Amino acid sequence: MKILVTVKRVEDWESKIKVRPDQSWIITEGVNYRANPFDEIGVEEALRLRDANAPSEVVVVSIGPAAAGAEIRSGLAMGADRGILVKHDGFLDSDAVARILVKIVEKEKPDLVVMGKQAVDVDDNVCGQLLAEYLGYGQVTFASKKESLESPEEKGKKAGLKLSADKKSLQCAREVDGGLEVLEVSLPAIVTVDLRLNVPRYASLPNIMKAKKKTIEELLPAALGVDIAPKVKVVKVEPPPLRTAGIKVPDVAALVKKLHEEAKVV
Amino acid sequence: MIEAPFTPEHDLFRKNLRDYVERELAPHALEWDEAGIFPREVFTGMAELGALGINYAEDVGGSAGDYWYVVVLAEELVRSRNAGVNMALLVQSQMATPIIGEIGTLEQKKEFLAPALAGEKIAALGISEPDAGSDVANLKTTARREGDEYVINGAKMWITNGTRADFITLAVRTGEKGYGGISLLTFPTDVKGYSVSKKLQKVGNLASDTALLFFEDCRVPVRYLLGEENHGFYHVMTNFQGERLVAAIGAVAGMDRLVEDAIQYGGERSAFGRPLAKFQVWKHKLVEHLTAIEAARWLTYRAVDLFDRKEVAIKEISMAKLFAGDLMQKVVYDCMQLHGGMGYVVETPVARAFRDARLLTIGGGTSEIMKEIIAKLVPGL
């Protein structure tokens, strides 16, 4: 089984994000970067699937600046077999990303593409869906699992996605309002993963050392024949409104009065 | 060396360690201090990350990494906000075990070193005694040879990991008075006649157990001798270098965190309508500390560079430990002061750091010992 898993380099959520004075984007100087956490869950799931269905291969692909090689290395250190970096500096809309991935899928012919359900930088949540549409593949979004993250199944590093006996389809659970639905999708397919699918492993130092020897192939969008001119452009970004200071009320009656008359919540 | 030679692999190790320390260790900082101990699983968890075997050969479970990976370990461990846990882990991997890696027999490495690096056996280093600390040449615990065995009698004091160590890298007297009669042994703690006499109540590093140990006619086989008989003094002295160096690295990283916290708290806490961090007195004080910390970092990195290249670094390491340890006392005092009342309650990391920091001018050789060592290396003094 061949599994392609995507990893995006995103701003570390612990960095303090500030908006540029002209509101065109955020200030990137001094910001730390790391792999999108949903993608790390994707890598973990791909590794578990691989190990449960040998012989299999996990290929990590990222699209971004040369520095995104670090996020691929991170996936390789977790245990993935090799990497592909499609180098591009600057903004790409989700559609361009999906169309680049189409070319990678055509080249690699994986049985399964695993992606984070969204990247935590812009939260678009459309890439996996677009990719499935362009390829004409089945898709399962927000893959999750029945067992909790404290369950023995999770401690035993069991894959949440289950490959059928004939290896032609994959069973996936997904979270819906008030419960789970279980879907079966024929392969090849696109699966986007949610937060409660697994707890990604840490990369150990021996595995970090081993990953040095693994290869990362570098490609360019133009060489893949993809027009990356954006269809969606960022008009402006705004920081959330600053929290204003609270007020003190003398008693409960005054509080209820304010909630009723001013906030209009009771 | 103008830049510290951290490669993408060092950075990746740092990221994984930081995630682990912040998620798995830091949330328990207060709880483990109150318990006066921490779970054994911390040793195995760190071993799974490869954090205990960084600079050991691959055949004993190590990664054969350079010393800059140890720097990453010592720097990231301080994010646990628990100096006791950090000390226990560094004793396990960088103080009690290096000698076995360097001069141990294949058998000793298999029996003691490999399980220690896997986090399965807890290691302690037994050098100090009630009457002899850095004055190693004066130690009094004896190992008398009887046939194929050594018979050990004496006491060891201030032993980190002491109450639950599975083995001790033990310095004993096998020969004449002075430095020429000292040997090293691997000592399994299930030997008859061994006892943990007392768990010491310390000022800080509370999560780490520190003990007074007694040896009464303890018999161990001669094959547990590390290196040659009566040649232990040199190895103990060399071992001190690594111990002091990780202490200096940890102190610098600890000061980074303290000032970072102080700046954040000073930005949030206002007095008379102005954030504390905007008062000139605090701005200047913190900038002075940032400047001195940067100097301490580069003195320490200079010592690391020499140590990593196996050059003589006794002077530089002693200076780094002296400077960083002494500086920490001023930095932690001011950072605690900036926190005001919050800095006096142990829930606040700076309050615990204040207690824990005191060890840095005492443990691993006092500041006065560092000055004596440096003075001997300065011509004319």
Tab-separated table of C-alpha atoms in Angstrom, chain A residues 73-74 76-79 202-214, chain B residues 9-10 12-13 16-17 44-65 69 117-118:
chain	number	residue	atom	x	y	z
A	73	ARG	CA	12.259	16.026	7.821
A	74	SER	CA	10.022	16.012	10.860
A	76	LEU	CA	10.682	11.422	8.016
A	77	ALA	CA	11.994	11.411	11.588
A	78	MET	CA	8.580	10.161	12.757
A	79	GLY	CA	9.118	7.256	10.365
A	202	TYR	CA	7.486	12.096	19.166
A	203	ALA	CA	10.468	11.627	16.873
A	204	SER	CA	13.298	10.021	18.836
A	205	LEU	CA	16.914	11.051	18.398
A	206	PRO	CA	17.915	7.717	16.745
A	207	ASN	CA	15.094	8.185	14.233
A	208	ILE	CA	16.064	11.829	13.642
A	209	MET	CA	19.577	10.599	12.813
A	210	LYS	CA	18.206	7.886	10.489
A	211	ALA	CA	16.028	10.415	8.670
A	212	LYS	CA	19.181	12.232	7.538
A	213	LYS	CA	19.705	9.449	5.010
A	214	LYS	CA	16.169	9.585	3.588
B	9	GLU	CA	18.774	17.525	13.258
B	10	HIS	CA	19.597	19.384	16.483
B	12	LEU	CA	14.299	18.721	15.226
B	13	PHE	CA	15.501	17.055	18.438
B	16	ASN	CA	10.436	17.090	19.926
B	17	LEU	CA	12.032	17.460	23.358
B	44	THR	CA	11.581	5.432	30.297
B	45	GLY	CA	9.755	8.232	28.497
B	46	MET	CA	12.965	10.212	28.113
B	47	ALA	CA	14.774	7.046	27.015
B	48	GLU	CA	12.196	6.466	24.256
B	49	LEU	CA	12.990	9.951	22.951
B	50	GLY	CA	16.648	8.962	22.831
B	51	ALA	CA	17.363	11.713	25.356
B	52	LEU	CA	19.344	9.539	27.782
B	53	GLY	CA	21.699	7.944	25.248
B	54	ILE	CA	22.524	11.023	23.181
B	55	ASN	CA	26.316	10.792	23.179
B	56	TYR	CA	26.793	7.068	23.746
B	57	ALA	CA	27.714	4.381	21.210
B	58	GLU	CA	24.905	2.786	19.251
B	59	ASP	CA	25.670	-0.724	20.586
B	60	VAL	CA	24.583	0.333	24.093
B	61	GLY	CA	21.442	2.038	22.818
B	62	GLY	CA	22.942	5.464	22.201
B	63	SER	CA	22.788	7.765	19.183
B	64	ALA	CA	26.497	8.638	18.926
B	65	GLY	CA	25.519	12.311	18.759
B	69	TYR	CA	22.713	17.463	21.421
B	117	LEU	CA	20.113	4.510	28.929
B	118	ALA	CA	16.866	2.590	28.323
